[in-house]
C-alpha positions as a Python dict, from the first residue, in 0.01 Angstrom:
ca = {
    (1, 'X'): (0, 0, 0),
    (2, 'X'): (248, 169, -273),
    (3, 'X'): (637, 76, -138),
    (4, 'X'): (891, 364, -187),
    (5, 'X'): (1284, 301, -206),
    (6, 'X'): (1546, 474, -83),
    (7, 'X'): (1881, 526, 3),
    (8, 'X'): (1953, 675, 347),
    (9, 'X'): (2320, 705, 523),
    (10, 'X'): (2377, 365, 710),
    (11, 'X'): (2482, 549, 1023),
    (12, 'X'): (2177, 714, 1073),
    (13, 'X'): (1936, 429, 1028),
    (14, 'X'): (2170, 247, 1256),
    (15, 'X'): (2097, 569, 1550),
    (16, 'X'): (1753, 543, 1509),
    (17, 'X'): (1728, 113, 1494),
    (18, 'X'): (1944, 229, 1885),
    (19, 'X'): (1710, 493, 2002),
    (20, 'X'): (1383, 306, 1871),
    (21, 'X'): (1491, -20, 2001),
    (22, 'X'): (1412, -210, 1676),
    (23, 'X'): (1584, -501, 1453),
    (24, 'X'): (1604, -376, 1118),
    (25, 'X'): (1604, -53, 911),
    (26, 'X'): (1262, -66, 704),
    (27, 'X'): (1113, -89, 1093),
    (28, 'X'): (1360, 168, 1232),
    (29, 'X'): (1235, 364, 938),
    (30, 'X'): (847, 335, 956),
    (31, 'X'): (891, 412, 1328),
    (32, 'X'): (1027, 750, 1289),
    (33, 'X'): (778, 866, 991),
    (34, 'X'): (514, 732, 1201),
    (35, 'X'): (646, 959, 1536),
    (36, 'X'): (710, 1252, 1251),
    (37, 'X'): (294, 1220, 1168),
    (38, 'X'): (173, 1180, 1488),
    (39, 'X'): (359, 1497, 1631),
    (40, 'X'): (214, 1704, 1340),
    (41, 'X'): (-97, 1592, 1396),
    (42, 'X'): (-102, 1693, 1772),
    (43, 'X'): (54, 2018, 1686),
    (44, 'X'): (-264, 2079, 1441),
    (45, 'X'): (-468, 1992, 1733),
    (46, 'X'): (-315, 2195, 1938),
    (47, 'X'): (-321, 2502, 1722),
    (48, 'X'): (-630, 2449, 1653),
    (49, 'X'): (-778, 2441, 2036),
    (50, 'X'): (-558, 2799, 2114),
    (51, 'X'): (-755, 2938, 1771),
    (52, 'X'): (-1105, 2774, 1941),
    (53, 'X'): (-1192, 3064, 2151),
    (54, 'X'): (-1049, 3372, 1846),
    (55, 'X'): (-1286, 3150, 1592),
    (56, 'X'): (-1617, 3127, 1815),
    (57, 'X'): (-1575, 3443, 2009),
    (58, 'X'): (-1506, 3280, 2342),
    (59, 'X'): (-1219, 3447, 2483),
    (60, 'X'): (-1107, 3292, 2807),
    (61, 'X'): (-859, 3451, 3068),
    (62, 'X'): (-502, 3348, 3001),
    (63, 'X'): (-408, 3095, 3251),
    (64, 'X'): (-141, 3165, 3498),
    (65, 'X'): (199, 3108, 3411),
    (66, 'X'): (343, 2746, 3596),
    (67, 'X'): (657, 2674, 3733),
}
């Protein structure tokens, strides 16, 4: 795997190493990329299972509104 360097503002990689609960910056790093992917591909999925029933034709009833 290709490495990429960079240079990030110590105070924020310290934050995240906090919030992620992890030793050192390359993992604090890695961790939050990762979570950045992951939520982009769930909001694809997403999308793409509202647009299911517009792209076949199957239009279900809106479901009730919770709370």
């Amino acid at each position: 795997m290709a490495k990429v360097n960079i240079t990030l503002d110590a105070e924020l990689v310290v934050e995240v190493m906090v919030l992620a609960g992890v030793g050192n910056p390359q993992d604090a790093v890695e961790a939050v990329v990762r979570d950045y992917i992951a939520r982009g591909h769930r909001t694809e999925a997403r999308v793409a299972g509202r647009d299911e029933p517009h792209r076949t034709g199957e239009l279900l009833p809106p479901e009730p509104p919770q709370g």
